[in-house]
Short mmCIF file of C-alpha atoms in Angstrom, two decimals:
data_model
loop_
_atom_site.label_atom_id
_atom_site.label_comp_id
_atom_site.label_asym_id
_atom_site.label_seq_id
_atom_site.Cartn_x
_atom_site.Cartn_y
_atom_site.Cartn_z
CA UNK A 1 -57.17 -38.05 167.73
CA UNK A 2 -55.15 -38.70 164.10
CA UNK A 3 -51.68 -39.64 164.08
CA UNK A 4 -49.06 -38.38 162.11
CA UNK A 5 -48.97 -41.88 160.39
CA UNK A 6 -52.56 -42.12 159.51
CA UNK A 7 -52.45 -38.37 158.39
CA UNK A 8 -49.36 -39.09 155.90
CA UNK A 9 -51.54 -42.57 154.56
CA UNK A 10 -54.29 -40.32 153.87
CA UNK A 11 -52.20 -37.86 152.40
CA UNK A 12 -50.53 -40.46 150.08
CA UNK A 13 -54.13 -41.53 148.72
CA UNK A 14 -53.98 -38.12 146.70
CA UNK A 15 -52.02 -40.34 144.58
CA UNK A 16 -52.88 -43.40 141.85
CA UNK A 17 -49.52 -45.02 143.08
CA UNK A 18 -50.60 -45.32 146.92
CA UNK A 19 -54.88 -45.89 146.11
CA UNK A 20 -53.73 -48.74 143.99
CA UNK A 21 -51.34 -50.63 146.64
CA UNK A 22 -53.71 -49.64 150.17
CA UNK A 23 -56.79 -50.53 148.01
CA UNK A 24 -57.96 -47.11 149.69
CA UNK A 25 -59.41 -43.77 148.28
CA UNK A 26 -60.86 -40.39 149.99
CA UNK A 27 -64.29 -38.68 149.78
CA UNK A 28 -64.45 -35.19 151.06
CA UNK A 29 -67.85 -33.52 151.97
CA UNK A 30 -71.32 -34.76 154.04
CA UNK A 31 -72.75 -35.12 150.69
CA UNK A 32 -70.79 -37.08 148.75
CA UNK A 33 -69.92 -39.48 152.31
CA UNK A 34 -73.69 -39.34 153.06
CA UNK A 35 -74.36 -41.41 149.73
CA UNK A 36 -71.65 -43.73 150.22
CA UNK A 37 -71.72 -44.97 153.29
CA UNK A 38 -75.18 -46.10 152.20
CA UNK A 39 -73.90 -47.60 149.40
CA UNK A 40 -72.15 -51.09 148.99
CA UNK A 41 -68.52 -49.55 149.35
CA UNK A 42 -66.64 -50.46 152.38
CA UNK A 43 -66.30 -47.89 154.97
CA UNK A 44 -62.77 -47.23 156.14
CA UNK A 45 -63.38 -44.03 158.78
CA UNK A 46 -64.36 -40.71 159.01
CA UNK A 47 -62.40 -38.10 159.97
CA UNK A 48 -64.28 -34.93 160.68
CA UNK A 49 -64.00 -31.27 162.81
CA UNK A 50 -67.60 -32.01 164.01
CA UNK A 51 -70.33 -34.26 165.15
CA UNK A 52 -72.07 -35.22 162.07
CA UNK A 53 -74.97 -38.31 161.82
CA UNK A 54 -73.69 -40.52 158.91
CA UNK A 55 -75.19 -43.61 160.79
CA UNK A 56 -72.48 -45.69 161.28
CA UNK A 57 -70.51 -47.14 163.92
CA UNK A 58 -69.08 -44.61 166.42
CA UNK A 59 -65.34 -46.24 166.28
CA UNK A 60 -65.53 -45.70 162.35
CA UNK A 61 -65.49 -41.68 163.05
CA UNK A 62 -62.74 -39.80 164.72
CA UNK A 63 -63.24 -36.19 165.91
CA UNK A 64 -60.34 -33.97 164.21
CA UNK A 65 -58.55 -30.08 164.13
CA UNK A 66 -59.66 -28.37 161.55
CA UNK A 67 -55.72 -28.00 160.43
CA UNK A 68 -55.28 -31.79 160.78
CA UNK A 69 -58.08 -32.28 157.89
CA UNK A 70 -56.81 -29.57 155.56
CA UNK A 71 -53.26 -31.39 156.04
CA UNK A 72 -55.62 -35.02 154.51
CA UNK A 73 -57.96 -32.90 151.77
CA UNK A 74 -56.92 -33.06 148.36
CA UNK A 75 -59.15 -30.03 147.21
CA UNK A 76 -58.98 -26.52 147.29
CA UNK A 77 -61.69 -25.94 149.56
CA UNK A 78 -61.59 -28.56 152.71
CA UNK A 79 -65.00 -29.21 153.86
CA UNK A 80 -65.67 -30.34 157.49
CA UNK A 81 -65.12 -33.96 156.76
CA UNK A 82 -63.17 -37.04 154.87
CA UNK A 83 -63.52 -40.77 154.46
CA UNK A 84 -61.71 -43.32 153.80
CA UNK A 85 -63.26 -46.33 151.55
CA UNK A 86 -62.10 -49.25 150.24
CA UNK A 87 -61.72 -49.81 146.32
CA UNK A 88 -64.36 -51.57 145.03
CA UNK A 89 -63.22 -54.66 143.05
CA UNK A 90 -63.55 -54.31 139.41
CA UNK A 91 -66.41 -56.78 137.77
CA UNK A 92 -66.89 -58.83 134.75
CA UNK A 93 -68.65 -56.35 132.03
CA UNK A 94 -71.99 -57.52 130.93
CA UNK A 95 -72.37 -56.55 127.30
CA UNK A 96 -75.69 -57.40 127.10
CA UNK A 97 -76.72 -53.75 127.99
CA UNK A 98 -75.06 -50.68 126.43
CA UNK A 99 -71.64 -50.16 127.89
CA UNK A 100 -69.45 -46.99 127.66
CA UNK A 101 -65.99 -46.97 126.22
CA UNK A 102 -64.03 -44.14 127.09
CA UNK A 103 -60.81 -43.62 124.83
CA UNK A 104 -58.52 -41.34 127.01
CA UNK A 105 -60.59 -38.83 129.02
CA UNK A 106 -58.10 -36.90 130.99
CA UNK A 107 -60.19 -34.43 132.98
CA UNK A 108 -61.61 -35.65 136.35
CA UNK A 109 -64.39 -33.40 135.98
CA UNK A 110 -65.48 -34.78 132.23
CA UNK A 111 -65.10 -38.37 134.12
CA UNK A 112 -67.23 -37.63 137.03
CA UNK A 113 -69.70 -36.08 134.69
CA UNK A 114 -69.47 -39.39 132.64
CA UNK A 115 -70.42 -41.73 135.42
CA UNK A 116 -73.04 -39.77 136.91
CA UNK A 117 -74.48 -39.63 133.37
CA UNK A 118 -74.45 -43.53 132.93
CA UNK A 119 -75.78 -44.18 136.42
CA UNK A 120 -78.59 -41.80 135.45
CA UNK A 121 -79.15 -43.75 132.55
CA UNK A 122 -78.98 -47.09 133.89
CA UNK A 123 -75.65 -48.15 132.03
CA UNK A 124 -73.80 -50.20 134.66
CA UNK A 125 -70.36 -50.64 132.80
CA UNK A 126 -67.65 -48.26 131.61
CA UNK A 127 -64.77 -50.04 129.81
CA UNK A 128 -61.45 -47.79 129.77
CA UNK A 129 -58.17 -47.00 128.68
CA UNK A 130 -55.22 -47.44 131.03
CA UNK A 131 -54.57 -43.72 130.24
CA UNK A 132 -58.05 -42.46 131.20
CA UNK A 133 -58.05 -40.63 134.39
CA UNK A 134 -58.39 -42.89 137.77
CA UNK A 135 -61.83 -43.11 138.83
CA UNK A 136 -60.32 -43.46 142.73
CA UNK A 137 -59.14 -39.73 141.82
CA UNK A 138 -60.31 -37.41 144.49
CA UNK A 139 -61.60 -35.03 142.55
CA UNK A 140 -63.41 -37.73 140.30
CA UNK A 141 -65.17 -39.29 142.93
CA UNK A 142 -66.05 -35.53 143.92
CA UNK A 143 -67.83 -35.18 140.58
CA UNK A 144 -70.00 -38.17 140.92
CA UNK A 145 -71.86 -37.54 143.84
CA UNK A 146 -72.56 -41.27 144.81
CA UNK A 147 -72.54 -42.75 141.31
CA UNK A 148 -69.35 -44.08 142.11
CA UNK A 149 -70.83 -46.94 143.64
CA UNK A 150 -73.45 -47.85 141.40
CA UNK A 151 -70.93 -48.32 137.73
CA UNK A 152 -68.31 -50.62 137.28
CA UNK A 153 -65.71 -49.03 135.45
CA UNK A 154 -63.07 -51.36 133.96
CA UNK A 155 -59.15 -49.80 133.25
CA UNK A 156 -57.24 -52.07 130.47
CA UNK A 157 -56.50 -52.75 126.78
CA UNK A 158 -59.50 -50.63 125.12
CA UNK A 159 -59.16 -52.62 121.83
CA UNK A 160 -59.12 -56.13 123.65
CA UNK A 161 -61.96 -54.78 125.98
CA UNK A 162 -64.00 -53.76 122.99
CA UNK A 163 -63.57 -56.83 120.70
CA UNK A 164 -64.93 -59.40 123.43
CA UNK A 165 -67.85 -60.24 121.29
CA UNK A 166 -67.25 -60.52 117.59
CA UNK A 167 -71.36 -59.29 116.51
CA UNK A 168 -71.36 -56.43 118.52
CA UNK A 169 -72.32 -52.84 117.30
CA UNK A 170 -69.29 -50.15 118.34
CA UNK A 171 -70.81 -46.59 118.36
CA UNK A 172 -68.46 -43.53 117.89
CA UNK A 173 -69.08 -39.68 117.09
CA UNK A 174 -67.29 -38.00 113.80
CA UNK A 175 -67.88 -34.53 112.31
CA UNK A 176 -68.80 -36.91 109.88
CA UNK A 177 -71.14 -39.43 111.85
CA UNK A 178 -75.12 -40.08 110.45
CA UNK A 179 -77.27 -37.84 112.17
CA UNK A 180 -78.09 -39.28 115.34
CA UNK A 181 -81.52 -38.18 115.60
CA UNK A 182 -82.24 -40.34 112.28
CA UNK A 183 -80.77 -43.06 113.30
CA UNK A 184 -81.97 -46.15 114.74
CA UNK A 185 -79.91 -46.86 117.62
CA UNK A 186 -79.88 -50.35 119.92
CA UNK A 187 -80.18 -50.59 123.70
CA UNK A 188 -76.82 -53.18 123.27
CA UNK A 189 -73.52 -52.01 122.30
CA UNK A 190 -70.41 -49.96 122.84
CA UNK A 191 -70.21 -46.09 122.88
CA UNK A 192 -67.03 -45.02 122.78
CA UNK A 193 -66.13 -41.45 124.33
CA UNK A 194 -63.25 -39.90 122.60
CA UNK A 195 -60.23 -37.55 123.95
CA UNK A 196 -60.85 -34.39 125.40
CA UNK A 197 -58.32 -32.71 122.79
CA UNK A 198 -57.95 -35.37 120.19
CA UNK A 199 -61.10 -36.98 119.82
CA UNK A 200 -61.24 -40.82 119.33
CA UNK A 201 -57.91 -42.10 118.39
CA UNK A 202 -57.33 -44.23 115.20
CA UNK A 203 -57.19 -47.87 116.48
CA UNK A 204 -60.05 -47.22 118.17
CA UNK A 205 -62.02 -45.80 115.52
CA UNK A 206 -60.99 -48.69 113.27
CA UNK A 207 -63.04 -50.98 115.67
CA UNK A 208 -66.30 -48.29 115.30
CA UNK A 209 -68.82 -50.44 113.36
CA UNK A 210 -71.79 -47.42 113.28
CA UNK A 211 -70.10 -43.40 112.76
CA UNK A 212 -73.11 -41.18 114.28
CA UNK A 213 -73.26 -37.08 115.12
CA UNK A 214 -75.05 -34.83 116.42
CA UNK A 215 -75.80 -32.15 114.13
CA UNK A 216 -74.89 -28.93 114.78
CA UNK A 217 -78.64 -26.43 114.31
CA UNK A 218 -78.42 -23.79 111.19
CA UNK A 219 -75.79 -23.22 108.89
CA UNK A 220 -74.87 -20.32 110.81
CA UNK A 221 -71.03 -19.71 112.06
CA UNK A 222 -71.09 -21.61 115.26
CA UNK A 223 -68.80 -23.83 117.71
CA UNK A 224 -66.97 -26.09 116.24
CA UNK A 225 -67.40 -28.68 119.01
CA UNK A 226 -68.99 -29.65 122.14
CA UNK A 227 -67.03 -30.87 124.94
CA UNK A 228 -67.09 -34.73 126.08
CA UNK A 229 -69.07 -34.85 128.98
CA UNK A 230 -72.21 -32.27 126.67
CA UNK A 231 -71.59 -35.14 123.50
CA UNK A 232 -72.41 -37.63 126.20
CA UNK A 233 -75.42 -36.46 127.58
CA UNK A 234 -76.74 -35.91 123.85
CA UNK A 235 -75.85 -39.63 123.34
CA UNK A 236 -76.64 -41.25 126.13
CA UNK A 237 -79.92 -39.30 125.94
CA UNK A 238 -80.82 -40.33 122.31
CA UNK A 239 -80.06 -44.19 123.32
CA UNK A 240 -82.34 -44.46 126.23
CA UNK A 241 -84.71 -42.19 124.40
CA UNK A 242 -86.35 -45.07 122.12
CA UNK A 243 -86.54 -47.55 125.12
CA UNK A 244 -89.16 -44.69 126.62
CA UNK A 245 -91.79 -45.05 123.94
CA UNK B 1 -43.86 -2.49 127.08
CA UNK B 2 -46.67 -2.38 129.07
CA UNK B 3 -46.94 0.25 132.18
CA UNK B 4 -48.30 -0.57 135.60
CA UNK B 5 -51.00 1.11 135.10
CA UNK B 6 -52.01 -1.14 132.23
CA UNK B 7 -51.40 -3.93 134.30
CA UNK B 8 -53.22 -2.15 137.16
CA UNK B 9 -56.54 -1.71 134.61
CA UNK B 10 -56.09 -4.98 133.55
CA UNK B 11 -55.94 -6.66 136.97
CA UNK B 12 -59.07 -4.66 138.00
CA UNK B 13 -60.83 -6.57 135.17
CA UNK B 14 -60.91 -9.29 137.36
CA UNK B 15 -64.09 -8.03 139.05
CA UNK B 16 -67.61 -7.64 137.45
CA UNK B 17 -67.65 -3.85 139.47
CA UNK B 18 -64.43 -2.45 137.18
CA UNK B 19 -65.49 -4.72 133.88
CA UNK B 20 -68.56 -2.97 134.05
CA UNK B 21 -66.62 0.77 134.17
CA UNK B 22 -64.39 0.28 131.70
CA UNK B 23 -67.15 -1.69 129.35
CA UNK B 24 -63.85 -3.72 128.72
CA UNK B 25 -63.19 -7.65 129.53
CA UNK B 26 -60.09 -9.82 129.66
CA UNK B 27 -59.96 -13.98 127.24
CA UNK B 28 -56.50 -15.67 128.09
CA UNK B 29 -55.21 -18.27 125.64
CA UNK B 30 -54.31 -19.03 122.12
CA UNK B 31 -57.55 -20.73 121.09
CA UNK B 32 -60.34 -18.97 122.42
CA UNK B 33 -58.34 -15.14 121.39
CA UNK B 34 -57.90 -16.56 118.01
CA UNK B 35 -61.62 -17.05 117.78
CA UNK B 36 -62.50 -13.79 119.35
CA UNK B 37 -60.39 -11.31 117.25
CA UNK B 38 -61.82 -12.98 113.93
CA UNK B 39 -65.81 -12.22 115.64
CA UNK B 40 -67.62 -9.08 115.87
CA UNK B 41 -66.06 -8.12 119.31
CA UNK B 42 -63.65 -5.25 119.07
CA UNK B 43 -60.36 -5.63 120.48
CA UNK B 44 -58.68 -3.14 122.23
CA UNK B 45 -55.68 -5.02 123.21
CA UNK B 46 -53.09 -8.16 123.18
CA UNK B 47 -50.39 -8.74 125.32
CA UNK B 48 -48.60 -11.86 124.51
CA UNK B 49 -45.15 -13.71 125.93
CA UNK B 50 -44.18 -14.61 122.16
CA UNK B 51 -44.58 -13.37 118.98
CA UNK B 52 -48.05 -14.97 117.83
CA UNK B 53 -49.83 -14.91 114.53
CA UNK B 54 -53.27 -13.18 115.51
CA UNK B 55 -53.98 -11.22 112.37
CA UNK B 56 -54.61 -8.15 113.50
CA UNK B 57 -52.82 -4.90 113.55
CA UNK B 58 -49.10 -4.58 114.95
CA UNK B 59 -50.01 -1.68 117.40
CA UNK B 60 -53.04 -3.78 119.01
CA UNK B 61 -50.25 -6.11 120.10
CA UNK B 62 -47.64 -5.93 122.87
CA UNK B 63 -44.61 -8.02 124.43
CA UNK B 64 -44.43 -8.23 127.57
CA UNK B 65 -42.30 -10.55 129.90
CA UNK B 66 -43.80 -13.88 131.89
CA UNK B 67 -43.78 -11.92 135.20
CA UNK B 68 -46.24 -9.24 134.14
CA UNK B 69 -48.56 -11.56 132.20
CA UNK B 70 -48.87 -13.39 135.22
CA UNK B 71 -49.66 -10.45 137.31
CA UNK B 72 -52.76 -9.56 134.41
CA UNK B 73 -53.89 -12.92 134.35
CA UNK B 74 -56.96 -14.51 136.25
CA UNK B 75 -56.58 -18.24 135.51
CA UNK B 76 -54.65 -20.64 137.94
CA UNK B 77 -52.63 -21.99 134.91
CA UNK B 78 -51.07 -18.52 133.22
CA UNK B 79 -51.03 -19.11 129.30
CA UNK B 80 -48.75 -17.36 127.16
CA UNK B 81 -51.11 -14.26 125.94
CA UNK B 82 -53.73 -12.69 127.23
CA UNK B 83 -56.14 -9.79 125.30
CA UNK B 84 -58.35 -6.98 126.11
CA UNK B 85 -61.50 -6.74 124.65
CA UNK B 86 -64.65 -4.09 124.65
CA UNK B 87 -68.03 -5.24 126.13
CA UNK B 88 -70.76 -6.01 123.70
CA UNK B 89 -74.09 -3.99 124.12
CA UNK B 90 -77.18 -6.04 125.07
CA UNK B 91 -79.57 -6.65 122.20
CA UNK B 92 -83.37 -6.95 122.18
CA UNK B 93 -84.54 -10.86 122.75
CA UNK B 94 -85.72 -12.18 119.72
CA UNK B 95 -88.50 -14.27 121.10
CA UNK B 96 -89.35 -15.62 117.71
CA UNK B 97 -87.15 -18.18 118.17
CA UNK B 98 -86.17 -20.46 121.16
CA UNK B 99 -85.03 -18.51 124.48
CA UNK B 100 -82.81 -19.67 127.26
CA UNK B 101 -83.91 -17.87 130.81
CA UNK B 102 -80.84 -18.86 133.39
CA UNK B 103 -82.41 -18.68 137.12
CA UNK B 104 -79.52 -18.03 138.97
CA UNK B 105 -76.70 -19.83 137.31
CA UNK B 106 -73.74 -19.23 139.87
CA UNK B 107 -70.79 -21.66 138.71
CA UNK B 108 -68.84 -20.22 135.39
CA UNK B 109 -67.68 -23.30 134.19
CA UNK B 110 -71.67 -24.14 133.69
CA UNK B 111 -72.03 -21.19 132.41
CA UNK B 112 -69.83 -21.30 129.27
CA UNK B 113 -70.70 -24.57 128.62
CA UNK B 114 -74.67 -23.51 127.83
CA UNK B 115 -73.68 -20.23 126.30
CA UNK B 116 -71.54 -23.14 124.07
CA UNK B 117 -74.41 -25.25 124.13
CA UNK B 118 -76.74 -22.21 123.26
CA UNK B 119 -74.52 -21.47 120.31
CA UNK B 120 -74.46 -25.53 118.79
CA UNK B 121 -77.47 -25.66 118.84
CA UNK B 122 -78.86 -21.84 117.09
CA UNK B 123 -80.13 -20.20 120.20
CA UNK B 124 -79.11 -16.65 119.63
CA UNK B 125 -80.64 -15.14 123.18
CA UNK B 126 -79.66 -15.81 126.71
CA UNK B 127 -82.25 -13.85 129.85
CA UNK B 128 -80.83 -14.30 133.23
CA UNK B 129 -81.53 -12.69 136.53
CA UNK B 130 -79.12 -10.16 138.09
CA UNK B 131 -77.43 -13.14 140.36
CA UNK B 132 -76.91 -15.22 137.73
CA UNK B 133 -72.46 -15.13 137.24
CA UNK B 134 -71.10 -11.96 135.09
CA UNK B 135 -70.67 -13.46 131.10
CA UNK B 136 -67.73 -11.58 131.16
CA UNK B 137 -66.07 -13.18 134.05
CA UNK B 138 -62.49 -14.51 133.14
CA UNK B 139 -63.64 -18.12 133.79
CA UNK B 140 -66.93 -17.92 131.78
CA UNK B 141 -65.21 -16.43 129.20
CA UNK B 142 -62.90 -19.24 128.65
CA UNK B 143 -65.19 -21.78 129.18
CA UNK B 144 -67.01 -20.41 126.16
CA UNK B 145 -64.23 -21.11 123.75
CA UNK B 146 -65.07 -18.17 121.30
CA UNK B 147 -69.63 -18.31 121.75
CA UNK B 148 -69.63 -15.69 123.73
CA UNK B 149 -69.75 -13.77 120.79
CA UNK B 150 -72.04 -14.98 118.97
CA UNK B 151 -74.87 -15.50 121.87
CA UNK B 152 -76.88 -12.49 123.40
CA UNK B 153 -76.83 -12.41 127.04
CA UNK B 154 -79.64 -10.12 128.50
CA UNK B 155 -79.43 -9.46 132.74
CA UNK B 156 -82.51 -7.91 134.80
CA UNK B 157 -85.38 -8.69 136.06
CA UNK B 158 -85.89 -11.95 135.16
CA UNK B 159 -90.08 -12.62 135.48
CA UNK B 160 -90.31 -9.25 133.34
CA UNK B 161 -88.26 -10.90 130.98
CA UNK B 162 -90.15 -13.85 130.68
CA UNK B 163 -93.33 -12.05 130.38
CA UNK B 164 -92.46 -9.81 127.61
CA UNK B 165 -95.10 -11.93 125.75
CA UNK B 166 -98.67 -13.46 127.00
CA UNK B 167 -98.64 -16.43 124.79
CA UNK B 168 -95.10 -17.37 124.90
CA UNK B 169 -95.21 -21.27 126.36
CA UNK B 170 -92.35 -21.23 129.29
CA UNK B 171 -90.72 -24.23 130.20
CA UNK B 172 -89.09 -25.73 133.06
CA UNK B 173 -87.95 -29.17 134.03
CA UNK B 174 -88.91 -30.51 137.40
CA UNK B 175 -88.79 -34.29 138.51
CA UNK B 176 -92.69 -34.06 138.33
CA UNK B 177 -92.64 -33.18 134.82
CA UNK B 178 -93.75 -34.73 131.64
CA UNK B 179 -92.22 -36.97 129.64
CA UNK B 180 -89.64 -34.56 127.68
CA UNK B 181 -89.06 -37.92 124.95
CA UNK B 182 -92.97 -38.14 124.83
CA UNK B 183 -93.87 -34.34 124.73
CA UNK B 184 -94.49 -32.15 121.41
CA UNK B 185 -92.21 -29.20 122.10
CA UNK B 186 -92.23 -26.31 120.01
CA UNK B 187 -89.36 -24.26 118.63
CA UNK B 188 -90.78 -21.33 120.17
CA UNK B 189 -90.65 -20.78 123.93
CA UNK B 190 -88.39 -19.68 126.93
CA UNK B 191 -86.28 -22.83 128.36
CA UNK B 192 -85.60 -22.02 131.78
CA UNK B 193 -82.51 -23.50 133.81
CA UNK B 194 -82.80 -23.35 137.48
CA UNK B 195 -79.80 -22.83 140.03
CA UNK B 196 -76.96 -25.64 140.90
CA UNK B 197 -78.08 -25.67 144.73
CA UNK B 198 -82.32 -24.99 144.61
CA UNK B 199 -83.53 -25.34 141.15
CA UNK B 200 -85.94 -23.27 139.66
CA UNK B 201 -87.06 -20.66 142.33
CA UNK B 202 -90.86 -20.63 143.48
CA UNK B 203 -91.21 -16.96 141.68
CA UNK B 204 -90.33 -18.43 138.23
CA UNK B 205 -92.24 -21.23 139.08
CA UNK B 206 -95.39 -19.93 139.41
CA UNK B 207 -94.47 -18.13 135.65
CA UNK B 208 -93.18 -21.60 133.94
CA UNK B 209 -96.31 -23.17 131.76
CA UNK B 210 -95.18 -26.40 130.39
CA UNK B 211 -93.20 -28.48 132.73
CA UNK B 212 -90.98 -30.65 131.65
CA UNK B 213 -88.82 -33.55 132.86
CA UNK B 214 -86.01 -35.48 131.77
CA UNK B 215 -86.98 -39.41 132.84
CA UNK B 216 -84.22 -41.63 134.61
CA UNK B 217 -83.59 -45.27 133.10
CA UNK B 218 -85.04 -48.08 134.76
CA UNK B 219 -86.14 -48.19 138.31
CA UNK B 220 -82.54 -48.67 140.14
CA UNK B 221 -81.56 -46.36 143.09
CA UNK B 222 -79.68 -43.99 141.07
CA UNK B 223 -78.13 -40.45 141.24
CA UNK B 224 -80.67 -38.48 142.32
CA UNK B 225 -80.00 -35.62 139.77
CA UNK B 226 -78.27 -34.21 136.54
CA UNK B 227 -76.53 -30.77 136.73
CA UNK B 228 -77.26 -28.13 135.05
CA UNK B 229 -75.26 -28.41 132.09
CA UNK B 230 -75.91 -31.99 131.56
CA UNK B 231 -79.68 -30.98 131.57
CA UNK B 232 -79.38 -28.17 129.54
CA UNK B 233 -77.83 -30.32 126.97
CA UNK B 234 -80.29 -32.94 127.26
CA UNK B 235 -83.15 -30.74 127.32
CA UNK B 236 -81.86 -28.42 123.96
CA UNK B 237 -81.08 -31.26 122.20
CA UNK B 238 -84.57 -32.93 122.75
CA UNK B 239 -86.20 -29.28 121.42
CA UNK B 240 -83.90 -29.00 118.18
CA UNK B 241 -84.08 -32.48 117.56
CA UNK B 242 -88.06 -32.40 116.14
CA UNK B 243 -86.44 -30.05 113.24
CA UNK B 244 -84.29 -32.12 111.86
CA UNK B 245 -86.79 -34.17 111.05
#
């Protein structure tokens, strides 16, 4: 049984406002709740419209109408079952590794994307803008299938954030940019992530110590871009590609 | 003015079944119109909310009020034209050159993005199975943002496709795979993407010669995969990358 209270908490998680004072955010679907209750997050409940086997305590999962958990979903498409987890404190950044700065990405997707990327490759820290879309985001943590857990991601002052150490290397992608593929890149520094629509924004850029790009193949008439979360697979790719050999 | 019978036609281009019968297909929005009518497509119509600067002739362009662009339109988010275009023939595979075979690609969104991907980096030929999503479908188109043009998509039977040639090496990537940062590929070949869900089905499989895999960072428990256009990006930049050398 769900209350009409807990229904209209849940509900309120949809937004930034309400995650940020309950210190509370939703995951919708067996798959992404089957990773996470694994992980180190914190395990509100589970609401669902059937038995399912997450392993975990019985009292953490209530039994649920299938109207009552459309009424808590924040997507389109309700799936048989949502949880409840508590925020994961943010930690200190370790800049000893390569770290990921993103400069304003707005779309959940491109931010899921993002942090599924770094977990794949072993980056452990994103630093962000206060404007970049909240990782607690339902649809964000929908995206990452699990990575949530495993990267730190860091909201604040992007220029303070990125000027912590004085001798570190600040990567960013121009038009512009030395051919990534030619370049010799390190396994410690910052990658920024531009905008969505507006690329990487000028303060920011005026803190980018090494301009790369990936070339486009051919001089033939072709896109003139790749979108964020593509870049960032190229990138991310080409850094961890050296430490392979 | 536009009848409702236009609007009727125009609705119907919604589904593959009616794109297909009319040879016709519908591209919402400023941007990715403005790159279409300046390709090789031929437009056969634009209906717009506002008098826009398209460049082509006054009679391929009508005004017509919110309401009824709203009823043509397919996206969530209506935008403030809409255009007709006509269906581009299939063209013979050029398998000179690098091929992309699609295995099933369901989601749109990851669709555009490697026709996009396909276009950055020079591969002019797309071979998909049957099941793979319609090119033409409103979502794909947009996701494109003006490549569909200028990248061949080929449907059918998809191991007759890929064995069009007895020496052609066929890739695929599997988490068994080699090495892609430690393999020689060649700028010859068919790159083969398997479904979001199941991968590569056991049919291709048994047709795919080299494979190929794209290595995870360090030995943390990490996300378990990449999608599909995070691989494809990965995996097209790794083979274009040897010719910029």
């Amino acid at each position: 049984m769900v209350t009409k209270n807990q229904i209209k908490l849940i509900k309120s998680l949809h937004q930034k406002k309400y995650r940020k004072e309950h210190q509370l955010f939703i995951a919708e679907g067996v798959k992404v709740i089957g990773e996470l209750v694994q992980s180190s997050l914190i395990l509100e409940h589970i609401y669902c419209t059937e038995t399912l086997n997450f392993n975990v305590s019985p009292d953490k999962v209530t039994l649920v109408s299938k109207d009552d958990l459309k009424k808590m979903s924040a997507l389109n498409t309700t799936s048989n079952c949502l949880a409840v987890f508590h925020c994961m404190q943010e930690k200190e950044v370790d800049y000893s590794d390569l770290v990921v700065a993103l400069d304003d990405i707005r779309d959940p997707g491109n931010l899921g994307t993002i942090i599924r990327l770094c977990d794949w490759f072993g980056i452990k820290h994103i630093i962000c803008t206060n404007e970049t879309v909240d990782v607690y985001n339902p649809k964000v943590v929908q995206a990452t299938m699990g990575s949530i857990a495993r990267v730190n991601l860091v909201y604040g002052d992007l220029p303070s954030l990125i000027q912590v150490e004085s001798d570190i290397a600040v990567y960013g992608t121009f038009m512009d940019g030395e051919n990534i593929y030619e370049k010799t890149v390190s396994n410690k520094g910052i990658i920024v992530m531009g905008n969505e629509a507006n690329g990487i924004s000028s303060t920011i850029e005026s803190l980018v110590t090494e301009r790369i790009a990936i070339p486009r193949y051919g001089n033939l008439q072709q896109t003139e871009s790749l979108n964020v979360a593509m870049a960032a697979s190229i990138v991310l790719s080409e850094f961890r590609r050296h430490n392979f050999k």
